[in-house]
mmCIF file of C-alpha atoms and ligand atoms in Angstrom:
data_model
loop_
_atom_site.group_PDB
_atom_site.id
_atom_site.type_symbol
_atom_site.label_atom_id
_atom_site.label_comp_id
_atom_site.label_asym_id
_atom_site.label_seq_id
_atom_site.Cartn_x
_atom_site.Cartn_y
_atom_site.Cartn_z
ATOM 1 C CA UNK A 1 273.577 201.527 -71.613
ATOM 2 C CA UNK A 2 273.599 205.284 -72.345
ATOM 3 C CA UNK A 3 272.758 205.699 -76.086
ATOM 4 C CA UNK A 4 274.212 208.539 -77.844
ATOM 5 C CA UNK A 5 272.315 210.543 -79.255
ATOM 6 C CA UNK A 6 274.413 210.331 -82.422
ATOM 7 C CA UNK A 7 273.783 206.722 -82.790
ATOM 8 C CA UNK A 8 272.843 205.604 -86.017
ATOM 9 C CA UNK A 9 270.417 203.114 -86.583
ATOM 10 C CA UNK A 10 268.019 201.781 -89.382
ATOM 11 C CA UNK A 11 264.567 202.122 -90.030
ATOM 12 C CA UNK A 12 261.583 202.070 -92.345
ATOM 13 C CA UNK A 13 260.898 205.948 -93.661
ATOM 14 C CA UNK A 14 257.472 206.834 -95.599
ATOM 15 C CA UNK A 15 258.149 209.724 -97.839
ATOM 16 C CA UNK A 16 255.968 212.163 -99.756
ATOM 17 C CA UNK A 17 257.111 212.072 -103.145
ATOM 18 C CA UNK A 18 257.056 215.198 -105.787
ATOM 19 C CA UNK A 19 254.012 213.208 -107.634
ATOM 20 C CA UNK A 20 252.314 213.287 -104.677
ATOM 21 C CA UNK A 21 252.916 209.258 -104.069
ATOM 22 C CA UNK A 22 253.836 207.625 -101.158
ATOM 23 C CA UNK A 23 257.132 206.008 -101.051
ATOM 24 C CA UNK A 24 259.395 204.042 -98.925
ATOM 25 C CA UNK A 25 263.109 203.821 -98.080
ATOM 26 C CA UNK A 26 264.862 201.817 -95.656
ATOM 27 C CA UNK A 27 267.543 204.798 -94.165
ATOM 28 C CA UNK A 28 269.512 205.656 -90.882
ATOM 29 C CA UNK A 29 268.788 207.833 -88.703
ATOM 30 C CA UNK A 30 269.939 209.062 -84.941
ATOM 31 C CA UNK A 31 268.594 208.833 -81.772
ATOM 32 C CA UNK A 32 267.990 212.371 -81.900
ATOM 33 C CA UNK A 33 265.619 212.182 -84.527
ATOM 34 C CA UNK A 34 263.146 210.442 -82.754
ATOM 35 C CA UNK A 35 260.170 212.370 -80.904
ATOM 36 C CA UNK A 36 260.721 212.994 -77.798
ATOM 37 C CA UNK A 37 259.334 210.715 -75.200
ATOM 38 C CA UNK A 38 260.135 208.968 -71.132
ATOM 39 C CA UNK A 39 261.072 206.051 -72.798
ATOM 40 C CA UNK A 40 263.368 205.079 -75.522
ATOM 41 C CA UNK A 41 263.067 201.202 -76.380
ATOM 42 C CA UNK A 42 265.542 199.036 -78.406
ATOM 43 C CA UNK A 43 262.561 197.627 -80.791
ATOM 44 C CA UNK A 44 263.097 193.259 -81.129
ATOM 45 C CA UNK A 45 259.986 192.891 -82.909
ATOM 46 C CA UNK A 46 257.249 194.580 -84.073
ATOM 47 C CA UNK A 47 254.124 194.052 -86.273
ATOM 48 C CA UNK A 48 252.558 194.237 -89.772
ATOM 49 C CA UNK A 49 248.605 195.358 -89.379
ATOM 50 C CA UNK A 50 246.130 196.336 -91.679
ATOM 51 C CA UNK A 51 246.264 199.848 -90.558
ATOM 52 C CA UNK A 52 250.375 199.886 -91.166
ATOM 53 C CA UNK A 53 249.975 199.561 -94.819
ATOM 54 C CA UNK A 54 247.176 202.373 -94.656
ATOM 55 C CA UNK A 55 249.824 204.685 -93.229
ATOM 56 C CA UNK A 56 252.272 203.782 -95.525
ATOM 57 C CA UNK A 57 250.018 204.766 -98.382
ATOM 58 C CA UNK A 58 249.433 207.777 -96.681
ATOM 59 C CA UNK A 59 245.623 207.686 -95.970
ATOM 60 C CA UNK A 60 245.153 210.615 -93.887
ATOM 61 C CA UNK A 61 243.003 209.234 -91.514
ATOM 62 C CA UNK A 62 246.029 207.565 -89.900
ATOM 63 C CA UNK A 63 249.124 209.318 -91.033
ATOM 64 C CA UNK A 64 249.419 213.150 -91.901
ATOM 65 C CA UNK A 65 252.866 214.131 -90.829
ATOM 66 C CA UNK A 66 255.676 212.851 -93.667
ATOM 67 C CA UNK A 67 258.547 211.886 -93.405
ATOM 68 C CA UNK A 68 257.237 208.855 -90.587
ATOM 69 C CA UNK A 69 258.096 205.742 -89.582
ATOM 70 C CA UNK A 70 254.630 203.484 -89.512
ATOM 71 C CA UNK A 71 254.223 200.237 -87.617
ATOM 72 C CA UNK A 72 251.719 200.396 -84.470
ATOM 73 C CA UNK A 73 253.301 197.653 -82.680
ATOM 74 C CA UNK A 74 256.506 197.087 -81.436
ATOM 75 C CA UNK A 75 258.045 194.454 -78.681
ATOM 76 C CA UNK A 76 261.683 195.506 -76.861
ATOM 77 C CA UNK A 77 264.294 195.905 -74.289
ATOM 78 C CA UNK A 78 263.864 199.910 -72.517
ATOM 79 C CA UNK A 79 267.486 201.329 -72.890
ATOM 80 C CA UNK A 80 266.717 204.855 -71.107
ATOM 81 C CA UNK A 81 263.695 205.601 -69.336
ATOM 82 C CA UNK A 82 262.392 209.028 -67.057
ATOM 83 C CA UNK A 83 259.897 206.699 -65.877
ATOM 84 C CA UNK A 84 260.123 204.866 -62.639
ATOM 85 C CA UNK A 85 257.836 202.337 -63.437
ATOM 86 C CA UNK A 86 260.637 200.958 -66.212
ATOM 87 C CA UNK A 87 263.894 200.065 -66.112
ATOM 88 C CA UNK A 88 267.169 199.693 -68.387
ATOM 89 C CA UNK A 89 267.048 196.170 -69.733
ATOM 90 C CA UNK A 90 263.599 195.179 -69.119
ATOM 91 C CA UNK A 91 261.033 193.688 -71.564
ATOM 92 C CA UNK A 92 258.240 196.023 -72.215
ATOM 93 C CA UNK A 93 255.559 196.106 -75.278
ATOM 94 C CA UNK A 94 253.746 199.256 -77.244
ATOM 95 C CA UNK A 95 250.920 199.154 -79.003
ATOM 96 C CA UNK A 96 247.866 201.693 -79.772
ATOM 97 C CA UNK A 97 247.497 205.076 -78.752
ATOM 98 C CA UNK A 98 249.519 207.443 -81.321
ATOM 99 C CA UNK A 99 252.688 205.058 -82.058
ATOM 100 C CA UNK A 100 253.236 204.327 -85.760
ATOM 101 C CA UNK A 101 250.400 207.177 -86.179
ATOM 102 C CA UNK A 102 250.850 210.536 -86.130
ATOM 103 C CA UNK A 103 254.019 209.742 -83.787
ATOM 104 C CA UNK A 104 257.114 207.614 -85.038
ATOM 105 C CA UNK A 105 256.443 203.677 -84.653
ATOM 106 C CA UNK A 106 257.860 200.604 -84.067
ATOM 107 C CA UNK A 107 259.605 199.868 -88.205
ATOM 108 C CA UNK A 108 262.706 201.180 -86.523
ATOM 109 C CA UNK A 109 265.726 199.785 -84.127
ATOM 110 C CA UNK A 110 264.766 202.194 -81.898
ATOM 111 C CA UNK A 111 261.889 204.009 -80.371
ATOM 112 C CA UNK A 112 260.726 206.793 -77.927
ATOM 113 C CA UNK A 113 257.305 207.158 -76.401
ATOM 114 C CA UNK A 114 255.363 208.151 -73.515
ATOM 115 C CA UNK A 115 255.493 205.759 -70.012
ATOM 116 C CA UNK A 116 251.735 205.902 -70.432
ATOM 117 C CA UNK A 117 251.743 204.078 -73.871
ATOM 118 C CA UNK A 118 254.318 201.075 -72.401
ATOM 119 C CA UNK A 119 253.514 197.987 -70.830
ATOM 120 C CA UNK A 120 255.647 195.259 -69.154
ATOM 121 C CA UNK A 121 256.154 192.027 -71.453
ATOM 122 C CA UNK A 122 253.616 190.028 -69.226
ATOM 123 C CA UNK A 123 255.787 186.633 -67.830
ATOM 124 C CA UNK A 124 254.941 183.873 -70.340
ATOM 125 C CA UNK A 125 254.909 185.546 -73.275
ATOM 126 C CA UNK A 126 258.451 186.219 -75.378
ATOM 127 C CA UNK A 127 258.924 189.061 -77.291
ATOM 128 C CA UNK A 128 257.931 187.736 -80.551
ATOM 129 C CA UNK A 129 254.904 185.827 -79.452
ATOM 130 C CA UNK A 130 253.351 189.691 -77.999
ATOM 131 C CA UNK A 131 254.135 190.948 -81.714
ATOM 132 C CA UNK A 132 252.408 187.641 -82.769
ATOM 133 C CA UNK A 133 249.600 189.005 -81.176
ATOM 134 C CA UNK A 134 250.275 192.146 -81.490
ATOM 135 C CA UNK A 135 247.627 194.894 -82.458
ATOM 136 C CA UNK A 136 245.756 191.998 -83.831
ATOM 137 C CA UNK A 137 245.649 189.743 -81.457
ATOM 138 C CA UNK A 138 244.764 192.175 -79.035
ATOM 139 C CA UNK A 139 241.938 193.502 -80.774
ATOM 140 C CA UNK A 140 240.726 189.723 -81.236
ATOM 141 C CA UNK A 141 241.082 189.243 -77.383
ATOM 142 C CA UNK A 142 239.067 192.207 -76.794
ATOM 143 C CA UNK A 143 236.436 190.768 -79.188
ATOM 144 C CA UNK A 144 236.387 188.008 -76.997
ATOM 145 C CA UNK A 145 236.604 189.997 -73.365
ATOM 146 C CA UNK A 146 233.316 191.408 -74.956
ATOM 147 C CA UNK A 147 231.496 188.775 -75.510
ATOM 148 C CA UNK A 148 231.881 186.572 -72.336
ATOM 149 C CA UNK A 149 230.602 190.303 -70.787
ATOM 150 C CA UNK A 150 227.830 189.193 -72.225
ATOM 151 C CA UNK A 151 227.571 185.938 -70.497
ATOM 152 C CA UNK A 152 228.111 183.868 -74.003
ATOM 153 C CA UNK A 153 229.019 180.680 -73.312
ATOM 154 C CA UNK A 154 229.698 177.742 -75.507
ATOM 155 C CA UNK A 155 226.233 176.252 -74.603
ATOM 156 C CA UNK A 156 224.813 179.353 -76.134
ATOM 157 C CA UNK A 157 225.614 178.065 -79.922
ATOM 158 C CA UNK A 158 227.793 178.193 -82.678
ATOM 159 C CA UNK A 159 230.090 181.350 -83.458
ATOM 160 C CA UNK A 160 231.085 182.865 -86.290
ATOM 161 C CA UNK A 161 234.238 184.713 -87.155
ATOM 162 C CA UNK A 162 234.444 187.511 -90.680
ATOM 163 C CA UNK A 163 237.707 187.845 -92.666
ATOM 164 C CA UNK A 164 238.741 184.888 -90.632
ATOM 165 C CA UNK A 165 241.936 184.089 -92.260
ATOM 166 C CA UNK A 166 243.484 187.805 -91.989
ATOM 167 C CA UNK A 167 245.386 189.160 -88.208
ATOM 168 C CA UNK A 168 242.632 189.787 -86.399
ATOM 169 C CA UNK A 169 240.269 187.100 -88.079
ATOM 170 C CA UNK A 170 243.056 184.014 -87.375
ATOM 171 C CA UNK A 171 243.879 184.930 -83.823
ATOM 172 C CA UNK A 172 239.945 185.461 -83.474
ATOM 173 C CA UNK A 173 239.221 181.668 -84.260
ATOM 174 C CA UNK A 174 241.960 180.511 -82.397
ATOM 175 C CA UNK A 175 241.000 182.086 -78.892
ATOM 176 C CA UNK A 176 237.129 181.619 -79.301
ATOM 177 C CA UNK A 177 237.915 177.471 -80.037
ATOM 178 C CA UNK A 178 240.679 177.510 -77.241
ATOM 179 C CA UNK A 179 237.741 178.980 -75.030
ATOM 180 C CA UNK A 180 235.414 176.228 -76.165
ATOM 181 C CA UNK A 181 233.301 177.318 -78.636
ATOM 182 C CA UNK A 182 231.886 175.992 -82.000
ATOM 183 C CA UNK A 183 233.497 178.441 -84.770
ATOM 184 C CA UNK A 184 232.439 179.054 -88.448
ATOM 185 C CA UNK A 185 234.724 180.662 -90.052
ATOM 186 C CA UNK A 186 234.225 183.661 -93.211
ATOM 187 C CA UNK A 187 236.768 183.249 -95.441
ATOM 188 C CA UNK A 188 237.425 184.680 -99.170
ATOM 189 C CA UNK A 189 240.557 181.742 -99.578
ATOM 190 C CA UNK A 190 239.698 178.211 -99.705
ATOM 191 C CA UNK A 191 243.469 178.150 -99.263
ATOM 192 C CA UNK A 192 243.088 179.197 -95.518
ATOM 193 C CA UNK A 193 240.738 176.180 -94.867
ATOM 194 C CA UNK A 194 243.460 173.841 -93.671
ATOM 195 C CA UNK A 195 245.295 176.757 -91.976
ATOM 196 C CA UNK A 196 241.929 177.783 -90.494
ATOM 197 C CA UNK A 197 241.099 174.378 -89.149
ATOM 198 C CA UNK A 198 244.201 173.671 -87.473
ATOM 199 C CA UNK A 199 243.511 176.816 -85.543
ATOM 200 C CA UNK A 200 239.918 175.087 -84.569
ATOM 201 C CA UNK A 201 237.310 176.124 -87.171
ATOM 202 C CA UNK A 202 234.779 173.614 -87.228
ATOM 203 C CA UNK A 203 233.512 174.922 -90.591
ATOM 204 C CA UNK A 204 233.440 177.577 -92.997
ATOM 205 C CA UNK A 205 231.554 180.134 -94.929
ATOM 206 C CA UNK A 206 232.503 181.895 -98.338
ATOM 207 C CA UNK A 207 232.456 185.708 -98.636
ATOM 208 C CA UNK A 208 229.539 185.556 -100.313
ATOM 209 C CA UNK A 209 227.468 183.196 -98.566
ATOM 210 C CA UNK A 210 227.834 185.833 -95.632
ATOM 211 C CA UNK A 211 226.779 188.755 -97.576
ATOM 212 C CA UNK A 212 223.032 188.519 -97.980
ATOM 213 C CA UNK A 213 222.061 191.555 -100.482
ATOM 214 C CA UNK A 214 217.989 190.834 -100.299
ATOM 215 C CA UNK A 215 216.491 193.220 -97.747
ATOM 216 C CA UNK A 216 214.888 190.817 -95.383
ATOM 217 C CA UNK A 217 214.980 192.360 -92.085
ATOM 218 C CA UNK A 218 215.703 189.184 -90.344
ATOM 219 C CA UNK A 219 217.784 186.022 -91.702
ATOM 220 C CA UNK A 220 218.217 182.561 -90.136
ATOM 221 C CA UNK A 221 219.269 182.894 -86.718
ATOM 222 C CA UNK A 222 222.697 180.718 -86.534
ATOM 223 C CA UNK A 223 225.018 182.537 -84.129
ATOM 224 C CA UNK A 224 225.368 183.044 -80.634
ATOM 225 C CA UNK A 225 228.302 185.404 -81.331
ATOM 226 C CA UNK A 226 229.892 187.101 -84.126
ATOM 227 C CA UNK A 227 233.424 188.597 -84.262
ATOM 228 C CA UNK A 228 233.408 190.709 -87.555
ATOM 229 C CA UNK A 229 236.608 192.438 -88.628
ATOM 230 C CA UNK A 230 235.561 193.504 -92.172
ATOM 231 C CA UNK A 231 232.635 195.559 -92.174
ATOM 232 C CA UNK A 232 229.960 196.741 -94.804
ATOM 233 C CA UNK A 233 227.037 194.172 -95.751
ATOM 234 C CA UNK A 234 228.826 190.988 -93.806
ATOM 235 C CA UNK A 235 228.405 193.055 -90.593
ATOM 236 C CA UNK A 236 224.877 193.818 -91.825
ATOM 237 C CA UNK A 237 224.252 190.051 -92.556
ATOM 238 C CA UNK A 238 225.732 188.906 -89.670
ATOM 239 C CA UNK A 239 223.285 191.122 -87.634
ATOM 240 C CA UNK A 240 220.918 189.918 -89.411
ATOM 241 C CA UNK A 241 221.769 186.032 -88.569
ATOM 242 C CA UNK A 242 222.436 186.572 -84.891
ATOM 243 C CA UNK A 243 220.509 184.349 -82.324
ATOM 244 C CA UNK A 244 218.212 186.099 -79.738
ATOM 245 C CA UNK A 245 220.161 188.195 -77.309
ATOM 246 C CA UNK A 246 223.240 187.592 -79.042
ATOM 247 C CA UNK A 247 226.491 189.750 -79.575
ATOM 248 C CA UNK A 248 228.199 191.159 -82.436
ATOM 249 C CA UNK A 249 231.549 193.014 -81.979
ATOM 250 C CA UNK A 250 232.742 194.999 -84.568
ATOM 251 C CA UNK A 251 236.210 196.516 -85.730
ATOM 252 C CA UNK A 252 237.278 196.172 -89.262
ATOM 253 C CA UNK A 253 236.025 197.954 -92.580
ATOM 254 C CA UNK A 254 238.319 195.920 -95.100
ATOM 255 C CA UNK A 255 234.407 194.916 -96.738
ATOM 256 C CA UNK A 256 233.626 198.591 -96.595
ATOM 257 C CA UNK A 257 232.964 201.617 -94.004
ATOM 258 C CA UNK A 258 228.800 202.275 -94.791
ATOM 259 C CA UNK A 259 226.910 199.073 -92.825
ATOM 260 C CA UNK A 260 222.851 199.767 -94.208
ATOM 261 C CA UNK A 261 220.657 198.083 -91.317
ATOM 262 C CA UNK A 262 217.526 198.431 -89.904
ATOM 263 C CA UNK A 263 216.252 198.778 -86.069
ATOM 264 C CA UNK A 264 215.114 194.902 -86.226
ATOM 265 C CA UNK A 265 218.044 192.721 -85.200
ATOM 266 C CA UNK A 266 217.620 195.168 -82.040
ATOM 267 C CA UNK A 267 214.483 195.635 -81.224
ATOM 268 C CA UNK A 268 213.102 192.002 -82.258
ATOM 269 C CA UNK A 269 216.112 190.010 -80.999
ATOM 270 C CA UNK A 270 217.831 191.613 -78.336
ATOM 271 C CA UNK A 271 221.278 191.741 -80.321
ATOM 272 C CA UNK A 272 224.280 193.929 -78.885
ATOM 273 C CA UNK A 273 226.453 195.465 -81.734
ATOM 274 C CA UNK A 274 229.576 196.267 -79.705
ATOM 275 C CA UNK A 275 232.116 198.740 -81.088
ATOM 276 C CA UNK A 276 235.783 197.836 -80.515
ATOM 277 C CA UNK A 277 238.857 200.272 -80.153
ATOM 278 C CA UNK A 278 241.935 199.093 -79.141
ATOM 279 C CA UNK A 279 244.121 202.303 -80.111
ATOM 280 C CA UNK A 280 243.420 204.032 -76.701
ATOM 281 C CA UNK A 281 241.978 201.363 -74.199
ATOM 282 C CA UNK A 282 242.757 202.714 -70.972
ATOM 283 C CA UNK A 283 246.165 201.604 -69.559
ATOM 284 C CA UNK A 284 244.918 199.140 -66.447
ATOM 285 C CA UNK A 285 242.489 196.801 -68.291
ATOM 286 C CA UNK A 286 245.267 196.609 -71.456
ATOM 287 C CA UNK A 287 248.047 195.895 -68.748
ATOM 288 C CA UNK A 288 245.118 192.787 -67.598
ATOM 289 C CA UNK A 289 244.356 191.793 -71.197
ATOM 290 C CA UNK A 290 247.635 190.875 -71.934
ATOM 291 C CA UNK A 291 248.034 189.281 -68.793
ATOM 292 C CA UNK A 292 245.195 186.951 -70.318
ATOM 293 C CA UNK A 293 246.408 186.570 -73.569
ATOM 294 C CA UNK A 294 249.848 185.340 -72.016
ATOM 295 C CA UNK A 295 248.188 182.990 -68.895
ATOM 296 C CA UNK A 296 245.297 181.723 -69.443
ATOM 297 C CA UNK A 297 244.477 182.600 -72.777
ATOM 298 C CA UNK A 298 247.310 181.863 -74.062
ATOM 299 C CA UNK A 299 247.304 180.385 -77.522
ATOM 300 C CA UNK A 300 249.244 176.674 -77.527
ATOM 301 C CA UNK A 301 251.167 176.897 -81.301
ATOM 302 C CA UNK A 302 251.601 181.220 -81.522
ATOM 303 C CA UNK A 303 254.885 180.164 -83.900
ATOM 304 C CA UNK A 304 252.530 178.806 -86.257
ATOM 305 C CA UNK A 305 250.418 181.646 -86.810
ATOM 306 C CA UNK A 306 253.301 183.919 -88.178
ATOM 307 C CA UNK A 307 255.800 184.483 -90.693
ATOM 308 C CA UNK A 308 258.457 187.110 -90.242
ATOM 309 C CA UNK A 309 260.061 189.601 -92.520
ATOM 310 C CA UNK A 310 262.924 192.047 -92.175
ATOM 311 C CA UNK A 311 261.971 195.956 -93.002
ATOM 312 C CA UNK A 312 263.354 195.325 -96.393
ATOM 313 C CA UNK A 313 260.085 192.547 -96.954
ATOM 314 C CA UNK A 314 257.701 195.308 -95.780
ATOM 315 C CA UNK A 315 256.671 196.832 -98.979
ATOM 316 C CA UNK A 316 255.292 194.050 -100.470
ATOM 317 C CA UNK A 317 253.636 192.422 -98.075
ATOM 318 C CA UNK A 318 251.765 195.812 -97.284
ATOM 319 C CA UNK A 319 250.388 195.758 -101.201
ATOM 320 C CA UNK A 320 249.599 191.770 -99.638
ATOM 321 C CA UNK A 321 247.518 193.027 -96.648
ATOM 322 C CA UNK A 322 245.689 195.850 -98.689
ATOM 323 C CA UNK A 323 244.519 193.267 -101.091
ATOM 324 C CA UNK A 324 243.355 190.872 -98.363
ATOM 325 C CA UNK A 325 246.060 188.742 -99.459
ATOM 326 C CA UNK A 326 247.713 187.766 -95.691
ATOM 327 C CA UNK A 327 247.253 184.583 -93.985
ATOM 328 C CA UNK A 328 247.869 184.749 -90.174
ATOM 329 C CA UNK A 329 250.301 187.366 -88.975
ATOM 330 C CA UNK A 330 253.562 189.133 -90.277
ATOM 331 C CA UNK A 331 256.220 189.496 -87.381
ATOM 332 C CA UNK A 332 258.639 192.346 -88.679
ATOM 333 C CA UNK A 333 262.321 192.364 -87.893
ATOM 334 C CA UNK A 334 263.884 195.616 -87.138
HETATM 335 P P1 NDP B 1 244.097 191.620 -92.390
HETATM 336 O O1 NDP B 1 244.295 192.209 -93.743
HETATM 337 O O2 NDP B 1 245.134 190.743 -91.818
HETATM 338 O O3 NDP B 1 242.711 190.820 -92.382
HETATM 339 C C1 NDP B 1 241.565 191.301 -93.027
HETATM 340 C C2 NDP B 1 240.849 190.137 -93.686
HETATM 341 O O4 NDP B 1 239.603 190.637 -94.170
HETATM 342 C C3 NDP B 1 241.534 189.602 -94.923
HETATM 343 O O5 NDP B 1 242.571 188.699 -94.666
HETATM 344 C C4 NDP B 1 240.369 188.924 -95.609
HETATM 345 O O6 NDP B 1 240.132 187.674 -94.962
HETATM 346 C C5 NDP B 1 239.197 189.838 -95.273
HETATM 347 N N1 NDP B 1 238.901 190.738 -96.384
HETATM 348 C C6 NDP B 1 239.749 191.516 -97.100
HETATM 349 N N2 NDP B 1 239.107 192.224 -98.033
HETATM 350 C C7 NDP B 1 237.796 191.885 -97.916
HETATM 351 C C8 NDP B 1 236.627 192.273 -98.614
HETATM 352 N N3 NDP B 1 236.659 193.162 -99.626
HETATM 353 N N4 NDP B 1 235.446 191.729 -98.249
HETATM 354 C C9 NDP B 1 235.376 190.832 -97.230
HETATM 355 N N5 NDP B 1 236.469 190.415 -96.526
HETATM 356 C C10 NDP B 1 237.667 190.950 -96.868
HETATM 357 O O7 NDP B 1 243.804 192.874 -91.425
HETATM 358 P P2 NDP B 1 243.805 192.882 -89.812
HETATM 359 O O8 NDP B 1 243.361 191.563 -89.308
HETATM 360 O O9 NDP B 1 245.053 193.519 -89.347
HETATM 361 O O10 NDP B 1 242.646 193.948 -89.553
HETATM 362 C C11 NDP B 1 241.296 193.609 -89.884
HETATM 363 C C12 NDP B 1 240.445 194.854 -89.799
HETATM 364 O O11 NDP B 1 240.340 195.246 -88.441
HETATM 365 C C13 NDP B 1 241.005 196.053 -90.557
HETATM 366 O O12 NDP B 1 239.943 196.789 -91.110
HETATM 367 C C14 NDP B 1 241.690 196.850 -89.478
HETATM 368 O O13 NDP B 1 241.781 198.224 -89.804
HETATM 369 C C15 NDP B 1 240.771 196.600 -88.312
HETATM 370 N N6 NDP B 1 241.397 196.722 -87.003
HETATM 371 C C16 NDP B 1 240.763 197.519 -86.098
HETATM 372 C C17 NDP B 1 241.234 197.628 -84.828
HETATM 373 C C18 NDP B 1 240.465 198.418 -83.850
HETATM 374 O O14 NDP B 1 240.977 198.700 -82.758
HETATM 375 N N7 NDP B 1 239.236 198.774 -84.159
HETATM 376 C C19 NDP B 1 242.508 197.011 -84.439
HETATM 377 C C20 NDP B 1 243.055 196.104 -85.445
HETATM 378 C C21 NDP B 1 242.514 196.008 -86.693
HETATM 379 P P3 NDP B 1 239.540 186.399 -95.747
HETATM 380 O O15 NDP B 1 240.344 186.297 -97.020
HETATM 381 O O16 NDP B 1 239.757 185.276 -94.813
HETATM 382 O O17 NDP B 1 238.101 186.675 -96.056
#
């Protein structure tokens, strides 16, 4: 197909308003007004993540340049590339790096990026399962690629899993019971509990009861691993409640961005607190995660995990995921 550049098609603009708000429209644009780029993708699917409804609200630390189309994820068919390595027609996925950023995302029919950002649709996987993953689920299988680095194994003892019914949180359970483990689960909705267990949590905690405000140095040691994806004092307790030589990944601050600790969960049990970025993991190992996430890893009931929206459902279920208000995932429609 050669797609005029005139081509109008519809997508999901964030607007600077004269108040100084942030506002959104859905409009249509043409293929000319997207960034330049090696490949221009006919977008299928794409995502709703935590940090899409930042952008949207136009916190600067993820958006600056207005007018922009958010939405960090996006699943579709190339329709031009300048790239060898992709063809017209075939299934590719982008996630990370600048897209939905500072650069134009995936809340739009179409699309234009860098080669370097793109990456085949692994075989197994459909189009809407990757955005069922999507940013999120990626993130969680990183989470997990970190800790069996660090030789945790099932034997090694229960697991625990913060903000557990949100993107990151739900896929996070899911892929740490798939791989055998015993997961707790932090949750602020005894709604999610059912949701939650069907994904295989074998128990839960409340918010609370996983943010210890007394200043002992050390709690209970319970876990062999945590996977926290909210931040502040839960990242602090959980250090705090990790078992000797254990791991703790972190990569969410929906609980806060300023984590007071000491020195002792390192120096008196061995812990690792491992720092996760999935924006700009290099190319080859995010090209070999996915392969995981859509072989082996691969997650039985994806389907159930999601709902999906068209742009026009966006708006409010951004006000949803900035009040921790999401269970599971959002698949978006363009
Ligand atoms: P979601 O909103 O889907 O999930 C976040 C969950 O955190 C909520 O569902 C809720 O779960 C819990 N939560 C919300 N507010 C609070 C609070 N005040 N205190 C404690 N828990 C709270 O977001 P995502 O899963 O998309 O993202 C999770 C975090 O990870 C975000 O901070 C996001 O920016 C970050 N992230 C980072 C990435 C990286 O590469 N570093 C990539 C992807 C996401 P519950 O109700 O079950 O407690």
């Amino acid at each position: 197909m050669n797609a005029s550049t005139a081509e109008p098609f519809r997508c999901f603009i964030v607007r600077q308003q004269s108040d100084g708000l942030f506002g959104s429209a859905i409009e249509s644009r043409g293929l000319g007004d997207l960034p330049d780029g090696d490949v221009l993708i006919r977008v299928v699917f794409s995502s709703l993540n935590y940090k899409d409804a930042l952008s949207a609200s136009g916190h600067p630390g993820v958006s600056r340049n207005f007018p922009h189309v958010p939405g960090i994820d996006a699943a579709g068919t190339v329709v031009e590339s300048r790239s060898e390595k992709f063809e017209p027609g075939q299934p590719v996925i982008v996630t990370g790096f600048a897209f939905g950023a500072s650069r134009w995302g995936g809340y739009a029919e179409y699309a234009r990026v860098p080669a370097e950002w793109v990456v085949p649709l692994p075989a197994g996987l459909s189009l809407k399962e990757s955005m069922i993953y999507g940013t999120a689920g990626f993130t969680a299988g990183m989470s997990l690629e970190v800790i069996a680095h660090h030789k945790i194994t099932p034997s090694a003892g229960p697991v625990l899993v913060t903000g557990a019914s949100g993107g990151v949180g739900s896929i996070a359970v899911a892929l740490l019971a798939k791989a055998g483990f015993e997961v707790y689960a932090v949750t602020g909705k005894a709604s999610a509990h059912e949701f939650l267990r069907r994904l295989g949590a074998a128990g839960f905690l409340s918010r609370d009861e996983a943010d210890d405000r007394t200043d002992n140095p050390l709690l209970k040691a319970r876990w062999a691993a945590v996977v926290d994806t909210v931040g502040g004092n839960i990242l602090n307790t959980v250090l705090r409640s990790t078992r000797p030589f254990g791991c703790v990944t972190a990569c969410g601050l929906t609980a806060g961005v300023d984590v007071p600790m000491t020195v002792y969960p390192f120096i008196l049990r061995g812990i690792t607190l491992a720092g996760i970025e999935s924006g700009f993991y290099p190319l080859p190992r995010r090209e070999a995660l996915w392969q995981k996430l859509a072989g082996p890893w691969k997650l039985p009931d994806l389907e159930s995990l999601a709902t999906t929206v068209p742009l026009d459902g966006l708006q409010e279920r951004m006000q949803a995921i900035l009040a921790g208000q999401i269970t599971g995932r959002i698949v978006v429609q363009p």
